[in-house]
Structures are given as structure tokens and as C-alpha cells.
PDB file of C-alpha atoms in Angstrom:
ATOM      1  CA  MET U   1     118.909 117.479 115.154  1.00 67.00           C
ATOM      2  CA  ALA U   2     119.740 114.198 113.515  1.00 82.00           C
ATOM      3  CA  THR U   3     123.101 112.556 113.847  1.00 89.00           C
ATOM      4  CA  THR U   4     125.618 112.640 111.030  1.00 93.00           C
ATOM      5  CA  SER U   5     125.199 108.896 110.637  1.00 94.00           C
ATOM      6  CA  GLU U   6     121.429 109.221 110.161  1.00 94.00           C
ATOM      7  CA  HIS U   7     121.936 111.978 107.598  1.00 96.00           C
ATOM      8  CA  VAL U   8     124.519 109.944 105.668  1.00 97.00           C
ATOM      9  CA  ASP U   9     122.360 106.797 105.741  1.00 97.00           C
ATOM     10  CA  LEU U  10     119.333 108.717 104.497  1.00 98.00           C
ATOM     11  CA  ARG U  11     121.313 110.550 101.814  1.00 98.00           C
ATOM     12  CA  ASP U  12     122.816 107.296 100.556  1.00 98.00           C
ATOM     13  CA  ASP U  13     119.405 105.593 100.557  1.00 98.00           C
ATOM     14  CA  LEU U  14     117.919 108.463  98.539  1.00 98.00           C
ATOM     15  CA  VAL U  15     120.761 108.365  96.002  1.00 98.00           C
ATOM     16  CA  ARG U  16     120.312 104.599  95.644  1.00 98.00           C
ATOM     17  CA  LEU U  17     116.536 104.863  95.236  1.00 98.00           C
ATOM     18  CA  VAL U  18     116.554 107.734  92.734  1.00 98.00           C
ATOM     19  CA  THR U  19     119.318 106.078  90.743  1.00 98.00           C
ATOM     20  CA  SER U  20     117.733 102.624  90.632  1.00 97.00           C
ATOM     21  CA  ARG U  21     114.136 103.744  90.136  1.00 97.00           C
ATOM     22  CA  LEU U  22     114.630 106.723  87.807  1.00 97.00           C
ATOM     23  CA  LEU U  23     118.092 107.062  86.288  1.00 97.00           C
ATOM     24  CA  ASP U  24     118.871 103.409  85.575  1.00 97.00           C
ATOM     25  CA  PRO U  25     115.602 102.878  83.642  1.00 97.00           C
ATOM     26  CA  LEU U  26     116.262 106.098  81.749  1.00 96.00           C
ATOM     27  CA  GLN U  27     119.718 104.782  80.828  1.00 96.00           C
ATOM     28  CA  ILE U  28     118.075 101.629  79.478  1.00 96.00           C
ATOM     29  CA  LEU U  29     115.608 103.609  77.389  1.00 97.00           C
ATOM     30  CA  LEU U  30     118.212 106.128  76.188  1.00 96.00           C
ATOM     31  CA  PRO U  31     121.461 104.130  76.024  1.00 94.00           C
ATOM     32  CA  THR U  32     123.415 106.868  74.281  1.00 94.00           C
ATOM     33  CA  ALA U  33     122.337 109.602  76.703  1.00 93.00           C
ATOM     34  CA  ASP U  34     124.965 111.035  79.024  1.00 94.00           C
ATOM     35  CA  LEU U  35     123.382 110.913  82.462  1.00 96.00           C
ATOM     36  CA  ASP U  36     126.526 111.855  84.395  1.00 96.00           C
ATOM     37  CA  ARG U  37     125.274 115.375  85.109  1.00 96.00           C
ATOM     38  CA  LEU U  38     121.965 113.983  86.372  1.00 96.00           C
ATOM     39  CA  ARG U  39     123.752 111.475  88.617  1.00 97.00           C
ATOM     40  CA  GLU U  40     125.853 114.284  90.090  1.00 97.00           C
ATOM     41  CA  ARG U  41     122.725 116.404  90.554  1.00 98.00           C
ATOM     42  CA  VAL U  42     121.035 113.538  92.411  1.00 98.00           C
ATOM     43  CA  ARG U  43     124.040 113.268  94.766  1.00 97.00           C
ATOM     44  CA  ILE U  44     123.898 117.006  95.459  1.00 98.00           C
ATOM     45  CA  ASP U  45     120.125 117.148  95.862  1.00 98.00           C
ATOM     46  CA  ALA U  46     120.086 114.042  98.091  1.00 98.00           C
ATOM     47  CA  GLU U  47     122.148 116.046 100.611  1.00 98.00           C
ATOM     48  CA  MET U  48     119.477 118.744 100.577  1.00 98.00           C
ATOM     49  CA  TRP U  49     116.586 116.268 100.734  1.00 98.00           C
ATOM     50  CA  ALA U  50     118.151 114.475 103.707  1.00 98.00           C
ATOM     51  CA  ALA U  51     118.676 117.803 105.496  1.00 97.00           C
ATOM     52  CA  GLN U  52     115.062 118.804 104.817  1.00 98.00           C
ATOM     53  CA  LEU U  53     113.682 115.441 105.927  1.00 97.00           C
ATOM     54  CA  LEU U  54     115.680 115.495 109.158  1.00 96.00           C
ATOM     55  CA  GLY U  55     115.466 119.235 109.803  1.00 95.00           C
ATOM     56  CA  ALA U  56     113.353 121.349 112.121  1.00 94.00           C
ATOM     57  CA  ASP U  57     110.714 122.390 109.554  1.00 96.00           C
ATOM     58  CA  GLU U  58     108.069 119.678 110.003  1.00 94.00           C
ATOM     59  CA  ALA U  59     105.819 120.934 107.203  1.00 96.00           C
ATOM     60  CA  LEU U  60     108.686 120.946 104.711  1.00 98.00           C
ATOM     61  CA  ALA U  61     109.826 117.492 105.830  1.00 96.00           C
ATOM     62  CA  ARG U  62     106.311 116.126 105.391  1.00 95.00           C
ATOM     63  CA  GLN U  63     106.056 117.649 101.888  1.00 96.00           C
ATOM     64  CA  VAL U  64     109.424 116.195 100.880  1.00 97.00           C
ATOM     65  CA  VAL U  65     108.652 112.696 102.162  1.00 96.00           C
ATOM     66  CA  ILE U  66     105.256 112.662 100.438  1.00 94.00           C
ATOM     67  CA  ARG U  67     106.857 113.859  97.199  1.00 96.00           C
ATOM     68  CA  MET U  68     109.596 111.204  97.477  1.00 96.00           C
ATOM     69  CA  VAL U  69     107.120 108.388  98.049  1.00 95.00           C
ATOM     70  CA  ALA U  70     104.877 109.572  95.200  1.00 94.00           C
ATOM     71  CA  VAL U  71     107.755 109.779  92.715  1.00 95.00           C
ATOM     72  CA  LEU U  72     109.775 106.747  93.804  1.00 96.00           C
ATOM     73  CA  TYR U  73     106.818 104.395  94.320  1.00 95.00           C
ATOM     74  CA  PRO U  74     104.249 105.326  91.643  1.00 93.00           C
ATOM     75  CA  GLY U  75     101.236 103.167  91.043  1.00 91.00           C
ATOM     76  CA  ASP U  76      97.513 103.071  90.495  1.00 91.00           C
ATOM     77  CA  ALA U  77      96.803 101.819  94.009  1.00 90.00           C
ATOM     78  CA  PRO U  78      97.607 103.634  97.266  1.00 88.00           C
ATOM     79  CA  PHE U  79     101.150 103.073  98.492  1.00 90.00           C
ATOM     80  CA  ASP U  80     101.227 100.090 100.843  1.00 90.00           C
ATOM     81  CA  PRO U  81     104.842  99.159 101.518  1.00 94.00           C
ATOM     82  CA  PRO U  82     105.932  95.816 102.920  1.00 95.00           C
ATOM     83  CA  GLU U  83     106.710  95.867 106.633  1.00 95.00           C
ATOM     84  CA  THR U  84     110.443  95.644 105.917  1.00 96.00           C
ATOM     85  CA  TRP U  85     110.300  99.015 104.117  1.00 97.00           C
ATOM     86  CA  TRP U  86     109.700 100.806 107.433  1.00 97.00           C
ATOM     87  CA  ALA U  87     113.198  99.774 108.582  1.00 96.00           C
ATOM     88  CA  THR U  88     114.872 101.568 105.657  1.00 97.00           C
ATOM     89  CA  PRO U  89     116.196 105.094 106.159  1.00 97.00           C
ATOM     90  CA  LEU U  90     113.390 106.565 104.015  1.00 97.00           C
ATOM     91  CA  GLY U  91     110.795 104.358 105.703  1.00 97.00           C
ATOM     92  CA  ARG U  92     111.884 105.479 109.191  1.00 95.00           C
ATOM     93  CA  VAL U  93     111.696 109.141 108.187  1.00 96.00           C
ATOM     94  CA  ALA U  94     108.330 108.607 106.464  1.00 96.00           C
ATOM     95  CA  ALA U  95     106.898 107.034 109.633  1.00 96.00           C
ATOM     96  CA  TRP U  96     108.202 109.897 111.748  1.00 94.00           C
ATOM     97  CA  ARG U  97     107.279 112.771 109.436  1.00 94.00           C
ATOM     98  CA  ALA U  98     104.117 111.597 107.645  1.00 93.00           C
ATOM     99  CA  GLY U  99     102.985 108.335 109.189  1.00 94.00           C
ATOM    100  CA  HIS U 100     101.512 105.835 106.760  1.00 93.00           C
ATOM    101  CA  PRO U 101     101.045 107.688 103.465  1.00 82.00           C
ATOM    102  CA  ALA U 102      97.710 106.036 102.623  1.00 86.00           C
ATOM    103  CA  ARG U 103      96.028 105.100 105.914  1.00 91.00           C
ATOM    104  CA  ASP U 104      94.779 106.596 109.140  1.00 93.00           C
ATOM    105  CA  HIS U 105      95.177 103.279 110.970  1.00 96.00           C
ATOM    106  CA  VAL U 106      97.435 100.260 110.577  1.00 96.00           C
ATOM    107  CA  SER U 107      97.628  96.708 111.870  1.00 95.00           C
ATOM    108  CA  PHE U 108      99.602  95.927 115.003  1.00 97.00           C
ATOM    109  CA  SER U 109     102.348  94.341 112.901  1.00 96.00           C
ATOM    110  CA  VAL U 110     102.679  97.405 110.624  1.00 96.00           C
ATOM    111  CA  ALA U 111     102.671  99.691 113.673  1.00 97.00           C
ATOM    112  CA  GLY U 112     105.446  97.530 115.110  1.00 97.00           C
ATOM    113  CA  ALA U 113     107.420  97.830 111.892  1.00 96.00           C
ATOM    114  CA  MET U 114     106.936 101.610 111.886  1.00 96.00           C
ATOM    115  CA  LEU U 115     108.108 101.810 115.506  1.00 96.00           C
ATOM    116  CA  GLY U 116     110.877  99.236 115.185  1.00 94.00           C
ATOM    117  CA  ILE U 117     109.341  96.975 117.832  1.00 95.00           C
ATOM    118  CA  THR U 118     107.547  93.651 117.875  1.00 95.00           C
ATOM    119  CA  ARG U 119     103.827  93.147 117.394  1.00 94.00           C
ATOM    120  CA  GLN U 120     103.666  92.136 121.060  1.00 95.00           C
ATOM    121  CA  GLY U 121     105.347  95.432 121.940  1.00 96.00           C
ATOM    122  CA  VAL U 122     102.520  97.245 120.139  1.00 97.00           C
ATOM    123  CA  HIS U 123      99.957  95.238 122.149  1.00 95.00           C
ATOM    124  CA  ASP U 124     101.746  96.248 125.347  1.00 96.00           C
ATOM    125  CA  LEU U 125     101.744  99.930 124.325  1.00 97.00           C
ATOM    126  CA  VAL U 126      98.015  99.759 123.516  1.00 97.00           C
ATOM    127  CA  ASN U 127      97.301  98.134 126.881  1.00 96.00           C
ATOM    128  CA  ARG U 128      99.343 100.859 128.624  1.00 96.00           C
ATOM    129  CA  ASP U 129      97.458 103.585 126.675  1.00 95.00           C
ATOM    130  CA  LYS U 130     100.658 104.642 124.865  1.00 95.00           C
ATOM    131  CA  LEU U 131      99.062 103.898 121.457  1.00 97.00           C
ATOM    132  CA  ARG U 132      95.406 104.422 120.504  1.00 97.00           C
ATOM    133  CA  ARG U 133      93.335 101.557 119.217  1.00 96.00           C
ATOM    134  CA  HIS U 134      91.355 102.369 116.058  1.00 97.00           C
ATOM    135  CA  PRO U 135      87.617 101.480 116.013  1.00 95.00           C
ATOM    136  CA  ASP U 136      88.132  99.516 112.779  1.00 94.00           C
ATOM    137  CA  GLY U 137      91.043  97.526 114.229  1.00 93.00           C
ATOM    138  CA  GLY U 138      94.740  98.102 114.656  1.00 95.00           C
ATOM    139  CA  VAL U 139      96.098 101.401 115.933  1.00 97.00           C
ATOM    140  CA  THR U 140      95.873 104.970 114.705  1.00 97.00           C
ATOM    141  CA  VAL U 141      98.732 106.293 112.616  1.00 96.00           C
ATOM    142  CA  ALA U 142      98.499 109.537 114.593  1.00 95.00           C
ATOM    143  CA  SER U 143      99.314 107.657 117.811  1.00 96.00           C
ATOM    144  CA  VAL U 144     102.256 105.918 116.120  1.00 97.00           C
ATOM    145  CA  ARG U 145     103.617 109.301 114.996  1.00 94.00           C
ATOM    146  CA  ALA U 146     103.043 110.738 118.470  1.00 93.00           C
ATOM    147  CA  ARG U 147     104.981 107.815 119.940  1.00 95.00           C
ATOM    148  CA  LEU U 148     107.851 108.415 117.497  1.00 93.00           C
ATOM    149  CA  ASP U 149     107.883 112.118 118.439  1.00 87.00           C
ATOM    150  CA  GLN U 150     107.842 111.246 122.132  1.00 87.00           C
ATOM    151  CA  ARG U 151     110.732 108.805 121.727  1.00 83.00           C
ATOM    152  CA  ARG U 152     112.639 111.416 119.721  1.00 80.00           C
ATOM    153  CA  GLU U 153     112.243 113.962 122.510  1.00 76.00           C
ATOM    154  CA  HIS U 154     113.199 111.378 125.121  1.00 74.00           C
ATOM    155  CA  ASP U 155     116.316 110.390 123.164  1.00 67.00           C
ATOM    156  CA  GLY U 156     117.578 113.961 123.272  1.00 56.00           C
ATOM    157  CA  ASP U 157     116.403 115.032 119.825  1.00 48.00           C
ATOM    158  CA  THR U 158     118.793 112.706 118.040  1.00 46.00           C
ATOM    159  CA  GLY U 159     116.753 112.224 114.909  1.00 45.00           C
ATOM    160  CA  PRO U 160     114.376 109.515 113.827  1.00 48.00           C
ATOM    161  CA  ILE U 161     114.231 106.308 115.763  1.00 45.00           C
ATOM    162  CA  ARG U 162     117.217 104.023 115.512  1.00 49.00           C
ATOM    163  CA  HIS U 163     115.639 100.942 114.008  1.00 48.00           C
ATOM    164  CA  ALA U 164     117.882  98.057 113.113  1.00 43.00           C
ATOM    165  CA  GLY U 165     118.586  95.906 116.130  1.00 42.00           C
ATOM    166  CA  HIS U 166     116.990  98.341 118.573  1.00 42.00           C
ATOM    167  CA  ARG U 167     113.686  96.778 119.586  1.00 41.00           C
ATOM    168  CA  ARG U 168     112.181  98.713 122.423  1.00 43.00           C
ATOM    169  CA  THR U 169     108.897 100.093 123.638  1.00 44.00           C
TER     170      THR U 169
END
């Protein structure tokens, strides 16, 4: 199970994202609308979403993260977040639960961002056969997810990888 801190960080990140990306624009479009009930509903549902994303049901977690990314980051092109996004609470859970939402392989630098390690650390893991090289370049997203799962098991099932300031291979 995830730690309380990871749950709180994820919940707060989800509240911030839903508020800034959905409710705040709605308030601009409908300035006389009372969105207080929706804001409260987001706070309540963010608790549930965080629990689902961090919980034992992998299929449910994957569905929730895909739904979150689709709703919070809409666009005509496939979702391709900046490397810094992977260090956010939602980004860490997305890497762990779904991998990259639009690719089956990523560059060494994106893999490093997903794992919370340096690009050189990814090279080292590839050379030690801990990550799989993709024939088209970079590494497979499946091997990144497998590495995250392995680290999770090794860390005593304490939730998604602790990212900020914890660079390790």
C-alpha cells in the first residue's frame, strides 16, 4: 500500500489539476454560477481517485489514470508531457500504472524522468539488462513499468517511486 504522504500528495495534485483545468475556466465562462458544490465534490472524489490510483486493483488504477490524462490534458495530438511532468504525483502514478500513455518506447531521457533517475542511469540499466532497448531507439515502456514494479516490491510495497531528490538505479 502507498504511504499516507503519497496519498495526500496525489489527492492534492488531483484537486489542483481538476480545479485549474476544469473548474476555473468554467468560472470564467459562467461568472455568476455557484461552483462551490462542484469544488467540494472534486475534493471528495479526489480522495477516491487517489485511493484507486494507489490501490491494489491494477486494472482500475490503469483505467483511472488514463481517464485523468484524457480529461485533464485534452488535445488533437497524442499526449506527450514534458519530462518534468513525470516528477509530479500524477506523473509518477501514470508511469507506474500505465507507462507512457501514447508510446510503446521512449527516449533514455524520458525513461530517466519516468524512473526518477538520470539519463546515464538509464544507460547503465540498459547495459546491465535491467531495461530493454527498443529496436527503434530508446527503451521499451514495458521495461520501465517492470522496473517501477520491481522497485516497488523491493521498497516493501510502499507505493509509487519516491521521485524528488531520490535519484537511484
